[in-house]
Short mmCIF file of N, CA and C in Angstrom, two decimals:
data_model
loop_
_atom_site.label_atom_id
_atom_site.label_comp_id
_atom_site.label_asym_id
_atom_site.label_seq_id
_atom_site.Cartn_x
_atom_site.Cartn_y
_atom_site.Cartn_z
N UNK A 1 -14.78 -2.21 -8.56
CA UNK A 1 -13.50 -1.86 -7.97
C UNK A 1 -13.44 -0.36 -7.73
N UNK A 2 -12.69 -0.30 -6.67
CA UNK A 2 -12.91 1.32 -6.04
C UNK A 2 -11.24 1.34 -6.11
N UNK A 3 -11.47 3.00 -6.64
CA UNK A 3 -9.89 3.49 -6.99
C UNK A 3 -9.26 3.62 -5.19
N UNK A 4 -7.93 3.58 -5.05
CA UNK A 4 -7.20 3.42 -3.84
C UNK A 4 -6.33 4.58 -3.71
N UNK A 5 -6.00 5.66 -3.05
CA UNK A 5 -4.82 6.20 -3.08
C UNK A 5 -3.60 5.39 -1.39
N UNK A 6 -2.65 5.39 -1.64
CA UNK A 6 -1.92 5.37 -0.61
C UNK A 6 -1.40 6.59 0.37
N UNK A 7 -2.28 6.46 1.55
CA UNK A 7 -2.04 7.52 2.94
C UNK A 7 -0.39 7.68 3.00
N UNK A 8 -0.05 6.09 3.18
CA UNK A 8 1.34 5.83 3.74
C UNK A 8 1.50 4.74 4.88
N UNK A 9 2.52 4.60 5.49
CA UNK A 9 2.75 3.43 6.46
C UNK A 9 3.09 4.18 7.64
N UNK A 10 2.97 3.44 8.82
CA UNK A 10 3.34 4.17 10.04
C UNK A 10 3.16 2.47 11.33
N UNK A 11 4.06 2.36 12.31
CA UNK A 11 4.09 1.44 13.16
C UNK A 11 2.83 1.91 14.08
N UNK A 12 1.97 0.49 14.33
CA UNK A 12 0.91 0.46 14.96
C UNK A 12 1.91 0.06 16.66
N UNK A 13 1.24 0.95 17.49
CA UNK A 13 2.13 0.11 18.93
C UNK A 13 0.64 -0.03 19.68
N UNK A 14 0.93 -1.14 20.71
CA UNK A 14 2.23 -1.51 21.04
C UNK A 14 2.65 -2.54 20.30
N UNK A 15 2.22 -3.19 19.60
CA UNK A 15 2.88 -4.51 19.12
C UNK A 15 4.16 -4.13 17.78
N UNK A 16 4.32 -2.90 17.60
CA UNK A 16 5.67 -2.44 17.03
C UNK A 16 5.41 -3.19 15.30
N UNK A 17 3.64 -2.96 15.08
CA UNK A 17 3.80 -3.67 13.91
C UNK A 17 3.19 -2.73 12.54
N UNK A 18 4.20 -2.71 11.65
CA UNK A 18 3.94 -1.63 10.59
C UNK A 18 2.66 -2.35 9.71
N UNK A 19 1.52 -0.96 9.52
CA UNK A 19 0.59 -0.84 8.75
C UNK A 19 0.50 0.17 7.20
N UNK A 20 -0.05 -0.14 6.45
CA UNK A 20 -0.42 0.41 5.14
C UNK A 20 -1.26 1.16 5.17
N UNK A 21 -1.63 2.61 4.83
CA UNK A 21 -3.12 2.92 5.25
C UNK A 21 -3.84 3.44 3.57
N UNK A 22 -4.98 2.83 3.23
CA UNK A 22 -5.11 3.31 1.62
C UNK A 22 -6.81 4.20 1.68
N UNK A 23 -7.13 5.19 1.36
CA UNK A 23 -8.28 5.51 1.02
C UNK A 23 -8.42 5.68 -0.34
N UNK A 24 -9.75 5.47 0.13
CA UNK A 24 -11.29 5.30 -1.60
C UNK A 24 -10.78 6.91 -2.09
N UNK A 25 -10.49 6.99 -2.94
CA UNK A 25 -10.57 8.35 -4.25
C UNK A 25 -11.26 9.31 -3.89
N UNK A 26 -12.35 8.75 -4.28
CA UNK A 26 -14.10 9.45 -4.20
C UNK A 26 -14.28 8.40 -3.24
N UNK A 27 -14.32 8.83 -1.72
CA UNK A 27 -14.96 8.60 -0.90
C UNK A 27 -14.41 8.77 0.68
N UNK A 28 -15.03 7.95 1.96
CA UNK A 28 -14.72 8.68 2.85
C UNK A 28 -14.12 7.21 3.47
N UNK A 29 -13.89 5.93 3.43
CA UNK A 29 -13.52 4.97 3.34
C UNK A 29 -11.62 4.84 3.56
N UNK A 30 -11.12 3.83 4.52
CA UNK A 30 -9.78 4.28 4.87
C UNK A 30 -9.17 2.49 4.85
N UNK A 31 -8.49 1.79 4.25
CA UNK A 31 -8.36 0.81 4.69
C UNK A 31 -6.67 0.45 5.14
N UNK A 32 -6.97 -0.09 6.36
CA UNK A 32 -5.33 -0.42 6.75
C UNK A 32 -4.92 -2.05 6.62
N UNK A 33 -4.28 -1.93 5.82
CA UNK A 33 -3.46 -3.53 5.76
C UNK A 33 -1.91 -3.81 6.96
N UNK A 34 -2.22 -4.65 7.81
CA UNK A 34 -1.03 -5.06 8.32
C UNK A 34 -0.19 -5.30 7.79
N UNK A 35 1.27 -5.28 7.86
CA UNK A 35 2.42 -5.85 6.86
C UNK A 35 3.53 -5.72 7.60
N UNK A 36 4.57 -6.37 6.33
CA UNK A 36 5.97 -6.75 7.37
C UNK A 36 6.76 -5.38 6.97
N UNK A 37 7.67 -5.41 8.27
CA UNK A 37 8.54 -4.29 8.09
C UNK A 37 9.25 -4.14 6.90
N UNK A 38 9.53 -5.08 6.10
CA UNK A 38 10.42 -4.78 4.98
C UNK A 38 9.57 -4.08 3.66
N UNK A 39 8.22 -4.60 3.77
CA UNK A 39 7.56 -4.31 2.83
C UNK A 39 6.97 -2.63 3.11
N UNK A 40 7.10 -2.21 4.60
CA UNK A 40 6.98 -0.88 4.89
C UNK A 40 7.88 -0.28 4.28
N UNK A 41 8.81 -0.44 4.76
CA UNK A 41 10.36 0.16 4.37
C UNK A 41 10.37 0.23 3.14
N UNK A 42 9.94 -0.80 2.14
CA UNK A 42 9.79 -0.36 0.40
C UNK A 42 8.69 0.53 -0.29
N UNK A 43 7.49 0.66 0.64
CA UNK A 43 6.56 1.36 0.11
C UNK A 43 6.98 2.93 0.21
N UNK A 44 7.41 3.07 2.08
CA UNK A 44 7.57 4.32 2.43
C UNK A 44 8.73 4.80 1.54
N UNK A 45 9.98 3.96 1.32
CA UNK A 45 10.81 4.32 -0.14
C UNK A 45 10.10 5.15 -1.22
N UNK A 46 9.35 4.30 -1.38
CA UNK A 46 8.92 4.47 -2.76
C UNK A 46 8.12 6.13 -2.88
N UNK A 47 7.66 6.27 -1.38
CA UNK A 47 6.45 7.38 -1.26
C UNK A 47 7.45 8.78 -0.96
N UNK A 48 8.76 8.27 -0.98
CA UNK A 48 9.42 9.56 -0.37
C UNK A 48 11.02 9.86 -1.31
N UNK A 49 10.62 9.16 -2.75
CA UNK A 49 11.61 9.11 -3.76
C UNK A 49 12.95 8.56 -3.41
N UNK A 50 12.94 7.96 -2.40
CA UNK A 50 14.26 7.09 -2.20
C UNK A 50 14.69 6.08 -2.89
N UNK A 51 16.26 6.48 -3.68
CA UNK A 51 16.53 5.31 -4.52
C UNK A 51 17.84 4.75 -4.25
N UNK A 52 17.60 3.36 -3.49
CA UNK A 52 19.05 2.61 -2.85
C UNK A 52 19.88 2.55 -3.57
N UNK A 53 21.27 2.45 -3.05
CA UNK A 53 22.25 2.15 -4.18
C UNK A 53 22.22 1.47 -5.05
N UNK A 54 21.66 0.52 -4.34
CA UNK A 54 21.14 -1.02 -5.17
C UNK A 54 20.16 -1.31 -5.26
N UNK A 55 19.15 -1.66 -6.49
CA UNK A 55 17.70 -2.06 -6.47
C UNK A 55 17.35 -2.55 -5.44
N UNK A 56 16.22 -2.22 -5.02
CA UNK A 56 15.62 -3.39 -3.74
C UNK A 56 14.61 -4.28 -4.48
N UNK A 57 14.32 -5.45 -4.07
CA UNK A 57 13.10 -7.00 -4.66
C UNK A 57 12.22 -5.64 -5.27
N UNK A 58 10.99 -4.70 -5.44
CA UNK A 58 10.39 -4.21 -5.84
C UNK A 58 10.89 -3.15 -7.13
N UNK A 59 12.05 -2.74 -6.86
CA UNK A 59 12.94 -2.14 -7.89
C UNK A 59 13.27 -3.11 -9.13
N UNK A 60 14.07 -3.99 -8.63
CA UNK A 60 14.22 -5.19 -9.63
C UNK A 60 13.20 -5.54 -10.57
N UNK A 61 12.24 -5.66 -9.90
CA UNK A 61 10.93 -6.41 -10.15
C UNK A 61 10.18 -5.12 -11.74
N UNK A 62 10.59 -4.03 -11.21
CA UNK A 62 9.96 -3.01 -11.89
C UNK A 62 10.88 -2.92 -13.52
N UNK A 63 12.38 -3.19 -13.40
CA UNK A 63 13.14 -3.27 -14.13
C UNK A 63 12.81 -4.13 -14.81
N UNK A 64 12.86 -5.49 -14.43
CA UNK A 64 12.55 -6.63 -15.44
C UNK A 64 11.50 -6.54 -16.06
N UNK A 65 10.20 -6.36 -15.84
CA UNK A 65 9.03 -5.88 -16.34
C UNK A 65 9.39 -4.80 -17.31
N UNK A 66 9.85 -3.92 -17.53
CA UNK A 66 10.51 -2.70 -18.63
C UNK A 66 11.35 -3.78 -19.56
N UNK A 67 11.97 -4.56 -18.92
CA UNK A 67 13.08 -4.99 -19.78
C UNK A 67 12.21 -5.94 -21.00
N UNK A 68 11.34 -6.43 -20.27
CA UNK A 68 10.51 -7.78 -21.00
C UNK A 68 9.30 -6.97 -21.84
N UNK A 69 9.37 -5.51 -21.66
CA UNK A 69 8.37 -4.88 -22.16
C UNK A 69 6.97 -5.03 -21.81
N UNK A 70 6.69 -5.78 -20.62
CA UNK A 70 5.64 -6.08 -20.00
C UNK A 70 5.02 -4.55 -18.94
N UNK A 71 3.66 -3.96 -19.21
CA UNK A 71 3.03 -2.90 -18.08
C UNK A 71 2.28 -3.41 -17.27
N UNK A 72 2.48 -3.08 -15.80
CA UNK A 72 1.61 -3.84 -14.97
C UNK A 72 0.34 -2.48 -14.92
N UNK A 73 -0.99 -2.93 -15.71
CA UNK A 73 -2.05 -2.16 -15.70
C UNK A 73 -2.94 -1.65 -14.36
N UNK A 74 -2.25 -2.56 -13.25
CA UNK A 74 -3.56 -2.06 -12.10
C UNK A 74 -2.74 -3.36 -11.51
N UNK A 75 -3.49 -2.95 -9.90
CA UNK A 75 -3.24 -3.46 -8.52
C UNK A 75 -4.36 -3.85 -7.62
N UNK A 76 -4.87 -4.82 -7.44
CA UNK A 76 -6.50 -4.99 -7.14
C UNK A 76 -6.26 -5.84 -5.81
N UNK A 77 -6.97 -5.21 -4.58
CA UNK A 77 -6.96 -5.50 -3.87
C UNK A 77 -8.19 -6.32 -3.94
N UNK A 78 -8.07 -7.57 -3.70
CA UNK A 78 -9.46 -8.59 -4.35
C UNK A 78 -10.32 -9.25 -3.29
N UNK A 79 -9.49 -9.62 -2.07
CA UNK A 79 -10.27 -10.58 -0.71
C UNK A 79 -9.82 -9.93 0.41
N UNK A 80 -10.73 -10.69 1.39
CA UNK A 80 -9.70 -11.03 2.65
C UNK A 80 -10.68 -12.19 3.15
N UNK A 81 -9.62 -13.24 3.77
CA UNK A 81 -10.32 -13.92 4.16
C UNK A 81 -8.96 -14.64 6.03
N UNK A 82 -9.95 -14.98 6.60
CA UNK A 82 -9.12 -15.00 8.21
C UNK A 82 -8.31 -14.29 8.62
N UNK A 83 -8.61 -12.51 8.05
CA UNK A 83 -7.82 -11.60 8.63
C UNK A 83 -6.62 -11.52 7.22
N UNK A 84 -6.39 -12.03 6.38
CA UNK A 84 -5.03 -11.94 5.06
C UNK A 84 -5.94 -11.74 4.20
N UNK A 85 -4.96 -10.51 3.61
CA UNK A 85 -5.65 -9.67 2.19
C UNK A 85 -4.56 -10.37 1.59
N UNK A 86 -5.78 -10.38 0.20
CA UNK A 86 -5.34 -10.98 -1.03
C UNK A 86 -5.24 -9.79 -2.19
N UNK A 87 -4.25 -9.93 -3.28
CA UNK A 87 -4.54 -8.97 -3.97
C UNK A 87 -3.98 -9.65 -5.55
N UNK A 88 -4.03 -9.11 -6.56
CA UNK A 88 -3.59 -9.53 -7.59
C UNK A 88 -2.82 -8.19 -8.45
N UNK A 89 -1.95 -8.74 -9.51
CA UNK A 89 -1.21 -7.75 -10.34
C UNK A 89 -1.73 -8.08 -11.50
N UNK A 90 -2.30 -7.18 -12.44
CA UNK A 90 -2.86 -7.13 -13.85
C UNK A 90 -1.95 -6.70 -14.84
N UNK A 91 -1.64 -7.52 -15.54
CA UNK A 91 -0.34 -6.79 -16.70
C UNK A 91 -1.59 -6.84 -18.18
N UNK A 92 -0.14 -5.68 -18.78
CA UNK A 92 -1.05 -5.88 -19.99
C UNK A 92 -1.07 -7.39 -21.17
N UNK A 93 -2.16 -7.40 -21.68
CA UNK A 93 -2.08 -8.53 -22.45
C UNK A 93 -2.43 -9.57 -21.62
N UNK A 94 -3.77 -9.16 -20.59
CA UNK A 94 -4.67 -10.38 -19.61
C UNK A 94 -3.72 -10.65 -18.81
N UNK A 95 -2.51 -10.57 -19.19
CA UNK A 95 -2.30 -11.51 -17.52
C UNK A 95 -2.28 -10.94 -16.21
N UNK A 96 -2.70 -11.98 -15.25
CA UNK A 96 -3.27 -11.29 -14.07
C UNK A 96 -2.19 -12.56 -13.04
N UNK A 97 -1.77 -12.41 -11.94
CA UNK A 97 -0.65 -12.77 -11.12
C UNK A 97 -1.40 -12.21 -9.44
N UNK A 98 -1.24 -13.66 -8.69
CA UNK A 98 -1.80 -13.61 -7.25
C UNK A 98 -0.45 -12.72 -6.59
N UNK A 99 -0.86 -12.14 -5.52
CA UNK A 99 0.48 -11.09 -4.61
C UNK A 99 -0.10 -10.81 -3.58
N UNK A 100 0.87 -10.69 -2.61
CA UNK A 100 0.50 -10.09 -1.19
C UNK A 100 0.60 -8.50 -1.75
N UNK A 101 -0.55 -8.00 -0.58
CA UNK A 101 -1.14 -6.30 -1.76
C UNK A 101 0.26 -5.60 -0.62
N UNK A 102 1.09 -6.01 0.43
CA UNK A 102 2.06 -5.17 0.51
C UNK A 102 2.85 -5.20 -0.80
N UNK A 103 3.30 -5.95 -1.41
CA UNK A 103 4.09 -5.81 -2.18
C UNK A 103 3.49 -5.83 -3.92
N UNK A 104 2.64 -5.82 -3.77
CA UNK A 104 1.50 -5.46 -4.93
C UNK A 104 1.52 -3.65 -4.64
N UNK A 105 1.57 -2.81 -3.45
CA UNK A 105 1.12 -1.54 -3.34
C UNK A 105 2.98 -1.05 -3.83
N UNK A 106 3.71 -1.86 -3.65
CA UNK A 106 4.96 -0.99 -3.52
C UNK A 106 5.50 -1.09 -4.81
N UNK A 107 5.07 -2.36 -5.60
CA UNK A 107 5.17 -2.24 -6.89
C UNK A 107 4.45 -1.37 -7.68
N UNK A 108 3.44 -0.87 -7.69
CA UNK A 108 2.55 -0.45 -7.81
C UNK A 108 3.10 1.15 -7.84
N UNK A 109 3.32 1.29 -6.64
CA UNK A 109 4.17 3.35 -6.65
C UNK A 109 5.19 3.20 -7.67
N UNK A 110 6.19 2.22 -7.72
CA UNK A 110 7.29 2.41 -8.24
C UNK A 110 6.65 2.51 -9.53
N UNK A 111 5.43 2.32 -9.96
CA UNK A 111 5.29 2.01 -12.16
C UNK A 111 4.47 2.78 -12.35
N UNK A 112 3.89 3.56 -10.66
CA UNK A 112 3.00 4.80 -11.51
C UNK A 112 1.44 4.10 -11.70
N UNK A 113 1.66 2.94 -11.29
CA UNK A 113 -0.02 2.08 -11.45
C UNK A 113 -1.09 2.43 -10.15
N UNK A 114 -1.98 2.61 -11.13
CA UNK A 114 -3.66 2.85 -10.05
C UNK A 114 -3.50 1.36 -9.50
N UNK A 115 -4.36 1.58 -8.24
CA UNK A 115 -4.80 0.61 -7.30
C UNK A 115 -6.15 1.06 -6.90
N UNK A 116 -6.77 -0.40 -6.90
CA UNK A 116 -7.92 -0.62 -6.80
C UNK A 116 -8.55 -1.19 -5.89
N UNK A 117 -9.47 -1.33 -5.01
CA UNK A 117 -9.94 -2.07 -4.26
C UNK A 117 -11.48 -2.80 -4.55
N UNK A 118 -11.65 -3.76 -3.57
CA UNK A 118 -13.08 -4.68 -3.74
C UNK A 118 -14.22 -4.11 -2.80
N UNK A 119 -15.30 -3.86 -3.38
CA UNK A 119 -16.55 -3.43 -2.61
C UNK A 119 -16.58 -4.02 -1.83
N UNK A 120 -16.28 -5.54 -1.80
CA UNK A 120 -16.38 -6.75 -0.73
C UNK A 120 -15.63 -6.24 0.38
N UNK A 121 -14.31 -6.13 0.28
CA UNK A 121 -12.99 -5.97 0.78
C UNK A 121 -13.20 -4.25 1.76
N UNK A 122 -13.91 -3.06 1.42
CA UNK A 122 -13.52 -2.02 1.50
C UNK A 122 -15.28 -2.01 2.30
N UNK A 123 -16.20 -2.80 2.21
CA UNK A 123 -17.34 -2.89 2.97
C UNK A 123 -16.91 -3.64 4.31
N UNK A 124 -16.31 -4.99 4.13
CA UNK A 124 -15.68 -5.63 5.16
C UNK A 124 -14.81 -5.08 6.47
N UNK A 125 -13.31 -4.36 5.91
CA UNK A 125 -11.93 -4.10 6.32
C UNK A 125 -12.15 -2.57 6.27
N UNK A 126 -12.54 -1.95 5.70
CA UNK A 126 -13.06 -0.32 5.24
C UNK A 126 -13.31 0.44 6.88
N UNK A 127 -13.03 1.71 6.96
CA UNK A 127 -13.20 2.57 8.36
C UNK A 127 -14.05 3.43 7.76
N UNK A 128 -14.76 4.04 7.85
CA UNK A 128 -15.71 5.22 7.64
C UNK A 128 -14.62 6.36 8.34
N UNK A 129 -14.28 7.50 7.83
CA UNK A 129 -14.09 8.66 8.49
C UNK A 129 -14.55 10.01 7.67
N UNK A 130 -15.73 9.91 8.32
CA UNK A 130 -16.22 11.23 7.63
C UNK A 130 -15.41 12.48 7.49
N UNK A 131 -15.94 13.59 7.09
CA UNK A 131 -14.84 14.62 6.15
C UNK A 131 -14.73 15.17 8.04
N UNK A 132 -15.39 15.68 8.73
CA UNK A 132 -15.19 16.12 10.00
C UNK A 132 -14.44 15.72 10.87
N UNK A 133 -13.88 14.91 10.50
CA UNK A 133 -12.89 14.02 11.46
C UNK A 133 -11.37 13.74 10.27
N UNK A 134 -11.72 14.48 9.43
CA UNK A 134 -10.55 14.45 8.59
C UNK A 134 -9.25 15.23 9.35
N UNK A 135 -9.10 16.25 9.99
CA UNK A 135 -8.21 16.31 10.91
C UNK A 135 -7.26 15.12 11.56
N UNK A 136 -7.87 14.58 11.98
CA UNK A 136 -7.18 13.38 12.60
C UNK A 136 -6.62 12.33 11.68
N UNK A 137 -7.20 12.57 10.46
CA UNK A 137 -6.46 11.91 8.84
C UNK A 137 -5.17 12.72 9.08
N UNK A 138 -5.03 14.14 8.90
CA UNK A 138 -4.42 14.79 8.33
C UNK A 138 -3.31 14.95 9.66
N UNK A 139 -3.47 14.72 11.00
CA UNK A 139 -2.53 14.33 11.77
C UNK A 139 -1.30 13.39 11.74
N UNK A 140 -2.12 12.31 11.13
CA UNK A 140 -1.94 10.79 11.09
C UNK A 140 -0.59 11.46 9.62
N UNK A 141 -1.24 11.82 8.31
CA UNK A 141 0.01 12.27 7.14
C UNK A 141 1.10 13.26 7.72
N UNK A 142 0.71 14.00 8.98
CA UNK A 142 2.06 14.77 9.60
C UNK A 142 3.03 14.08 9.85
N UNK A 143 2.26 12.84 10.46
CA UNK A 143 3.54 11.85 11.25
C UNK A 143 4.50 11.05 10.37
N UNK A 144 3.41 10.49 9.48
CA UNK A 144 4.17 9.85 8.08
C UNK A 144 5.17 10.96 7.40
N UNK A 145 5.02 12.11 7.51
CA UNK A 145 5.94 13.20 6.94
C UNK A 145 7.21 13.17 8.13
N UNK A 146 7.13 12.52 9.02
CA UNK A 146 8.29 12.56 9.81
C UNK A 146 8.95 11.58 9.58
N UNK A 147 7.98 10.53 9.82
CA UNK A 147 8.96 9.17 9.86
C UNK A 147 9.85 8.55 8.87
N UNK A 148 10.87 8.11 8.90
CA UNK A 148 11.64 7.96 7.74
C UNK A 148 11.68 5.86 7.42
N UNK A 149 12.12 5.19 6.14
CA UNK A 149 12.14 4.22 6.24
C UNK A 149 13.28 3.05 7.63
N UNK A 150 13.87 4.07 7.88
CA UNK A 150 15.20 3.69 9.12
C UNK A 150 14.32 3.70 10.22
N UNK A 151 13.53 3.77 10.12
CA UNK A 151 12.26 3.91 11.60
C UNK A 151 11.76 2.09 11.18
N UNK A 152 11.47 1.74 10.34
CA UNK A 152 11.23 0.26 10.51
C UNK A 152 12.52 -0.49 10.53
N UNK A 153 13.95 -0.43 10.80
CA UNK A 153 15.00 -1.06 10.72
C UNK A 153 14.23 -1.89 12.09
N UNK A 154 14.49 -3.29 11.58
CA UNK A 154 14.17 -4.06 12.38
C UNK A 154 15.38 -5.51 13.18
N UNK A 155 16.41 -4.96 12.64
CA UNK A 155 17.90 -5.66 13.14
C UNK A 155 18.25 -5.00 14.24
N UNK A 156 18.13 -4.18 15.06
CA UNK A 156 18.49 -3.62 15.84
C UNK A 156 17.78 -4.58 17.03
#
């Protein structure tokens, strides 16, 4: 398992559809997970200290886990198979719990937990961007520094 940091989310166009973007730690490796707008809207929360009036499903989720005294140890991005990543939640005391890795990554910011990825998964789905082309990384985090979670409102 290869350590993960989270880039951030940003809408892929034209199809107006929000992506995840995670790179390898130690390495040059970039992986983007498709996902639903709501689960954007909770990560990018999470990445930009926003705290709703009211818990949101990933907030909650983080609470009850404190409450039950349960730590979720890690976030493992584990498959993909016909295009859907699979991922799992590791708590302490073995237990391990299947999750879509959008909402595995957003739980995940909110508790302060490493995320991990699969050699399988990050050889497969994985982008190479060497350090010379890191510019165009570092373009890509300008924009995420703009965009706010009201940019995926999707009721409109």
């Amino acid at each position: 398992m290869n350590p993960l940091d989270v880039v951030g989310v940003r809408v892929e166009m034209p199809a107006n559809q929000p992506i995840v973007l995670l790179r390898e730690t130690s390495g040059e490796r970039y992986l983007p997970i498709w996902i639903g707008a709501v689960e954007a809207t909770a990560i990018a929360f999470a990445q930009q200290g926003v705290v709703p009036a009211r818990p949101m499903t990933h907030d909650l989720f983080r609470d009850v886990l404190e409450a039950l005294g349960q730590e979720l140890v890690q976030v493992r991005i584990t498959g993909l198979r016909d295009g859907v990543f699979y991922a799992e939640l590791h708590f302490s005391g073995g237990i391990e719990v299947s999750a879509r890795p959008s909402d595995a990554i957003a739980l995940a910011l909110r508790t302060g937990t490493p995320i991990f990825g699969s050699e399988e998964v990050l050889d497969e789905a994985g982008i190479a961007i060497p350090d010379e082309q890191e510019n165009e990384v570092e373009k890509f985090r300008e924009f995420l520094d703009q965009i706010s979670p009201e940019d995926f409102d999707t009721t409109g």
